[in-house]
Tab-separated table of C-alpha atoms in Angstrom:
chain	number	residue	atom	x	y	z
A	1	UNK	CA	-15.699	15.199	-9.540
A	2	UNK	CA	-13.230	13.494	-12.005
A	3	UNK	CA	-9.916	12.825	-10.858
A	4	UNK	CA	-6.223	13.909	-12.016
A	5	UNK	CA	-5.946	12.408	-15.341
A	6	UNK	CA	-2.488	12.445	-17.096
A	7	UNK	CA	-1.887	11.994	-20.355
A	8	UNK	CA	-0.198	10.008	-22.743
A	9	UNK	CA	-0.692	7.483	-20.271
A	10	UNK	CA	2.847	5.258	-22.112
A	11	UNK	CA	5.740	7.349	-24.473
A	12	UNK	CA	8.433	5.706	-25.566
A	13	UNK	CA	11.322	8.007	-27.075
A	14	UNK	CA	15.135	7.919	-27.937
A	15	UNK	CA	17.640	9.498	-26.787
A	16	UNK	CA	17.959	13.082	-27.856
A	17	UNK	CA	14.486	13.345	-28.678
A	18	UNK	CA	12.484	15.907	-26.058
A	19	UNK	CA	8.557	15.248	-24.682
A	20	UNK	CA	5.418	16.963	-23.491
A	21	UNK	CA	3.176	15.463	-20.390
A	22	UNK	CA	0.215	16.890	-19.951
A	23	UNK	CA	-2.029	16.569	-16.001
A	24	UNK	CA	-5.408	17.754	-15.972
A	25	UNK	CA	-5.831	18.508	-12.112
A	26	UNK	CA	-9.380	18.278	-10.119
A	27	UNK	CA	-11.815	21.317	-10.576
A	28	UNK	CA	-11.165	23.638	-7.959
A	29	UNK	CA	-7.224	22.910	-7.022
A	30	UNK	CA	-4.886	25.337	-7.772
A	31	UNK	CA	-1.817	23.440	-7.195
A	32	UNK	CA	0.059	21.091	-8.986
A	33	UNK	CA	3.073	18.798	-8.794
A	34	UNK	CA	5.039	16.672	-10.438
A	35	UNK	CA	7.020	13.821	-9.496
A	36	UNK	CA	9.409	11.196	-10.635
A	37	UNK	CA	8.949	7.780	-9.499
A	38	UNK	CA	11.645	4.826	-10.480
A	39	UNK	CA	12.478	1.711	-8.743
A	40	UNK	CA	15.758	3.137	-7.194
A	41	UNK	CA	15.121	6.684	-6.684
A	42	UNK	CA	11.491	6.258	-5.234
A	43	UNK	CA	9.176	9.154	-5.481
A	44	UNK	CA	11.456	12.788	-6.507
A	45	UNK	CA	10.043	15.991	-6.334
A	46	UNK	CA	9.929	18.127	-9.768
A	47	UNK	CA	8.142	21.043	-9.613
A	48	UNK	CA	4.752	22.587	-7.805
A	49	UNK	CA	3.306	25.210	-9.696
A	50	UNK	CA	0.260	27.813	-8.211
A	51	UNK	CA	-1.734	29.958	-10.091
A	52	UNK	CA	0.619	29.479	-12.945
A	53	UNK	CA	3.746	30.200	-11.252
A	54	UNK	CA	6.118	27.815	-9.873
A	55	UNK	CA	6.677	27.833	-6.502
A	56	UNK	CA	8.983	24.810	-5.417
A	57	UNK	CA	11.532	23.198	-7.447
A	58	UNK	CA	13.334	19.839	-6.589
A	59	UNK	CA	16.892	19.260	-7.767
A	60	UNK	CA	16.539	18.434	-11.311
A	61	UNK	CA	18.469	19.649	-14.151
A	62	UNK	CA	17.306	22.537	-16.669
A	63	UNK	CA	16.335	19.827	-19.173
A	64	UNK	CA	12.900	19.724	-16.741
A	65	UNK	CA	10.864	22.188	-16.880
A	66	UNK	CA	7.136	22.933	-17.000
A	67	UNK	CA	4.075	25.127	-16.896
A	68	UNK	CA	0.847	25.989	-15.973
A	69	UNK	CA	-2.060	27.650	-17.706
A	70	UNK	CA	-4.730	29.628	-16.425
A	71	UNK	CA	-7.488	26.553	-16.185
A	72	UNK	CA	-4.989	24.983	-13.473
A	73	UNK	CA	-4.414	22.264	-15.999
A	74	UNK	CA	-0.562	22.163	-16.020
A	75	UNK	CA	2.499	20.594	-18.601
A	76	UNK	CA	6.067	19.048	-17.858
A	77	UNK	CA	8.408	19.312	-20.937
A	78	UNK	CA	11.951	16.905	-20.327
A	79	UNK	CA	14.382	18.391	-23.536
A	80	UNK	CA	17.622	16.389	-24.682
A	81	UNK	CA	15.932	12.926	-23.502
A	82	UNK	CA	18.542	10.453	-21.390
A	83	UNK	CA	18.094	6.884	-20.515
A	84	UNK	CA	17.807	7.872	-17.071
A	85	UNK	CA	14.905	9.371	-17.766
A	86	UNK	CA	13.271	6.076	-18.305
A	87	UNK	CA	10.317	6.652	-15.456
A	88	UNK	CA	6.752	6.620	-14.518
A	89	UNK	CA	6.196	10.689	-13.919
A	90	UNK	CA	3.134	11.358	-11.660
A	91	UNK	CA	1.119	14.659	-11.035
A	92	UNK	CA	-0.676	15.302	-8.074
A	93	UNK	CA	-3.239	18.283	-7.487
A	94	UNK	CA	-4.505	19.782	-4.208
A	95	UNK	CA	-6.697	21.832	-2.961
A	96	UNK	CA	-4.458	23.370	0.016
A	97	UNK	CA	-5.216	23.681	3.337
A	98	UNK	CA	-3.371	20.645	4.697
A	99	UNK	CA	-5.822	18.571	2.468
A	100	UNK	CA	-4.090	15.673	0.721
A	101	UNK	CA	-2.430	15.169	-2.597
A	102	UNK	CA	-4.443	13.301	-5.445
A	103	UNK	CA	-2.810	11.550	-7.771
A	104	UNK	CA	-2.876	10.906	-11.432
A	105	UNK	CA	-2.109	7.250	-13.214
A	106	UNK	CA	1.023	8.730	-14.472
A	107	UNK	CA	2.934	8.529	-17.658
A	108	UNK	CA	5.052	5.959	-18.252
A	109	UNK	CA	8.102	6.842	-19.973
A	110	UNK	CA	10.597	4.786	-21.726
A	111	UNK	CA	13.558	6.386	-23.235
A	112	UNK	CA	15.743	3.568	-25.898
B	1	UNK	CA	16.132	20.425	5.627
B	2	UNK	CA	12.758	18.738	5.920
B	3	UNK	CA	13.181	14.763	5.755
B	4	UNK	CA	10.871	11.901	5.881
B	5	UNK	CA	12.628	8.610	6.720
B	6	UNK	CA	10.781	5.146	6.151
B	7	UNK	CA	13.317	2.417	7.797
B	8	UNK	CA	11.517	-0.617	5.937
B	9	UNK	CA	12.343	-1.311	2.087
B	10	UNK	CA	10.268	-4.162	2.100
B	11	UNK	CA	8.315	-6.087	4.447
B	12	UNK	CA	5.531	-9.011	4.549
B	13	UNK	CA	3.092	-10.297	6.687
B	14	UNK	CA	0.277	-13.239	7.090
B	15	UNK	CA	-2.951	-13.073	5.922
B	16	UNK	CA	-5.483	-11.480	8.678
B	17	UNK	CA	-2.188	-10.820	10.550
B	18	UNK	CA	-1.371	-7.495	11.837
B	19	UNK	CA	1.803	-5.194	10.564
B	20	UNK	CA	3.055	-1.702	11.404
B	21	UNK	CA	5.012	0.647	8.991
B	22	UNK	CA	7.600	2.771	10.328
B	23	UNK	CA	7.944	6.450	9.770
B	24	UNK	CA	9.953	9.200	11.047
B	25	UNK	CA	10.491	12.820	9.708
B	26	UNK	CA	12.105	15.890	10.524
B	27	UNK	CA	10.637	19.492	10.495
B	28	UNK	CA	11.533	22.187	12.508
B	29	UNK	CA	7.693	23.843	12.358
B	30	UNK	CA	4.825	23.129	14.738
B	31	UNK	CA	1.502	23.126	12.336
B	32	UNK	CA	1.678	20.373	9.378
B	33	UNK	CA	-0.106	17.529	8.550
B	34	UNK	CA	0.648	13.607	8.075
B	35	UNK	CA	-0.080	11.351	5.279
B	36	UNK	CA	-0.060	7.918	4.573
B	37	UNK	CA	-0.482	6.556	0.781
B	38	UNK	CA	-1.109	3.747	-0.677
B	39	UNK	CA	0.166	2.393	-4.031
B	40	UNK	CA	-0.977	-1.090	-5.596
B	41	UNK	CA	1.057	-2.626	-8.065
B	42	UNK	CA	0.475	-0.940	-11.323
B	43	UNK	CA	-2.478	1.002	-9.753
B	44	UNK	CA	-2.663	4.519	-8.491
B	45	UNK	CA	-1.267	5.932	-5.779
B	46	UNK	CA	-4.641	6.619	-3.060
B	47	UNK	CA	-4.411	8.344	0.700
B	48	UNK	CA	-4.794	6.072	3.483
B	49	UNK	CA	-5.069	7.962	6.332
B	50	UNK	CA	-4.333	11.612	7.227
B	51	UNK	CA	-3.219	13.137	10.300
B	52	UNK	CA	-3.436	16.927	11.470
B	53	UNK	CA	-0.273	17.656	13.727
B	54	UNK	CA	-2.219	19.551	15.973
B	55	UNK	CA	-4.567	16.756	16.889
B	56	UNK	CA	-3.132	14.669	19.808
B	57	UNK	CA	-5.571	11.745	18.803
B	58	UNK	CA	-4.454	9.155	16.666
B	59	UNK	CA	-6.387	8.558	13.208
B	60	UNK	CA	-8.069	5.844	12.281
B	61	UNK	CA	-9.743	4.727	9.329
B	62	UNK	CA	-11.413	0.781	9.066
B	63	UNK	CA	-8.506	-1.830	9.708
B	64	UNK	CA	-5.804	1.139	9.417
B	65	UNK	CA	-4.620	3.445	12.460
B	66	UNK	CA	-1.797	5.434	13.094
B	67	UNK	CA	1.148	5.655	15.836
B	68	UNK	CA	1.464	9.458	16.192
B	69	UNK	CA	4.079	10.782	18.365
B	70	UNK	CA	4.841	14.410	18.239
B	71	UNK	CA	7.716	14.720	20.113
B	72	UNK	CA	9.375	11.647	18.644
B	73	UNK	CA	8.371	12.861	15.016
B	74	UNK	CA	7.643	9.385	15.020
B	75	UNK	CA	3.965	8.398	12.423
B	76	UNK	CA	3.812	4.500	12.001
B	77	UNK	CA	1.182	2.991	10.483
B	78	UNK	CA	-0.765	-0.275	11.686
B	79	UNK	CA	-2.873	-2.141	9.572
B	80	UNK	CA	-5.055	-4.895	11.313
B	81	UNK	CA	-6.155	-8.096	9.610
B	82	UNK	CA	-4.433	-7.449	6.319
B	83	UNK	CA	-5.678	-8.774	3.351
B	84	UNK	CA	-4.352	-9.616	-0.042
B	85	UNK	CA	-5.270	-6.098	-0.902
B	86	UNK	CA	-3.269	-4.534	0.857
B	87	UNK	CA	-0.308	-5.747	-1.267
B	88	UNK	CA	1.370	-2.221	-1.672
B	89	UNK	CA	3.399	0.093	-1.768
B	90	UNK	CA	3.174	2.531	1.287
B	91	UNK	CA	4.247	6.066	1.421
B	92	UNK	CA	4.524	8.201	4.132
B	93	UNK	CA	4.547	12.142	3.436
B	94	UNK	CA	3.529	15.318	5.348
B	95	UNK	CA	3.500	18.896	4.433
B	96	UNK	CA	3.708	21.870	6.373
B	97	UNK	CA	0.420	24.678	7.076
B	98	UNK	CA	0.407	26.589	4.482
B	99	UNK	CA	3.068	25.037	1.937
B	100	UNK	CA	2.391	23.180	-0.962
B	101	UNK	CA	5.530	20.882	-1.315
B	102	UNK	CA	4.857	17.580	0.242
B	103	UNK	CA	7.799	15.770	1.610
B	104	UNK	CA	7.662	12.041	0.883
B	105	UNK	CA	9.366	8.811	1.961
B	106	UNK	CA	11.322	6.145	0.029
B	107	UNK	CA	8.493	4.187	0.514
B	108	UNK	CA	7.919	0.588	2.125
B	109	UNK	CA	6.814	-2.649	-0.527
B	110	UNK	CA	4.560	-4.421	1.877
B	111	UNK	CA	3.424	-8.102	0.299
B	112	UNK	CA	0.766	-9.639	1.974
B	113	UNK	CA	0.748	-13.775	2.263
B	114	UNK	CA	-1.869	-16.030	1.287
């Protein structure tokens, strides 16, 4: 099976400016989430979504938000870009059942 | 509120040495499972080992086992004759049966000496 791929795989935006990541999860798992991973912070929880509805939400503001569609395959948007945004965002997919996470490369995002 | 505590920002250890990774979290159900991940500099994040809460046996996979203590909430991780490879960093997660939000650590940078 192919993995979780993610892509762009590097963005780099300005301030202001909003962007799109896209995760293409295994075949088969339903559920997908996204996480925020900088040096300080370590890894933050986003958002899981399930058969296209979100299901868990970590402690974000409303400038993240995302989606899935009906194929699993699933979309962050970040609006109003900040310089703390400046990350590497992963998405993870599972299968459930107290299986593991797997992980995408990630997007690496630079805001200027 | 469901924690997961790793104690060790960084650590480092000798070549063919042996290391253990601390881990403690906090959950106030009975049925969830234990993760350990690995992430390589620049490379992607990969499971290490897995551990079903129910299963009084310590995992084990090649050179890496775990320390599982229920009562202590207590999952350390040993790796035996470490190698450059194993230059990482190590997170340690679990979810609970039947959830989908998986509760992660700050994560230990282990460097491995030649």
């Amino acid at each position: 099976k192919a993995g979780v791929t993610q892509t762009p795989r590097y963005l780099i935006k300005t301030r202001g400016q909003q962007v799109t990541l896209s995760c293409s999860p295994i075949s088969g798992h339903r559920s997908v989430s996204w996480y925020q991973q900088t040096p300080g912070q370590g890894l933050q929880f986003l958002f899981e979504y399930f058969s296209e509805t979100q299901r868990n939400k970590g402690n974000f503001p409303g400038r993240f938000s995302g989606r899935q569609f009906s194929n699993s395959r699933s979309e962050m948007n970040v609006s109003t870009l900040e310089l703390g945004d400046s990350a590497l965002y992963l998405c993870a997919s599972s299968p459930g059942g107290g299986n593991e996470q797997f992980f995408g490369p990630g997007t690496r995002l630079t805001v200027l | 509120a469901q924690t997961v505590t790793q104690s060790q920002p960084e650590m480092s250890v000798q070549e063919a040495e042996t290391v253990t990774l601390s881990c403690t979290y906090d959950t106030s159900e009975n049925n969830y499972y234990l993760f350990w991940y690995k992430q390589p500099p620049s490379r992607q994040m990969i499971l290490v080992i897995r551990q079903e809460a129910y299963k009084q046996q310590n995992a084990t996979e090649n050179r890496f086992s775990v320390n599982f203590q229920k009562a202590a909430k207590s999952f350390s991780l040993k790796i035996s004759d470490s190698q450059l490879g194993d230059t990482a960093m190590y997170f340690c997660a679990f979810v609970t049966s039947g959830t989908y939000k998986y509760i992660f650590g700050t994560g230990t940078r282990l460097k491995v000496l030649a």
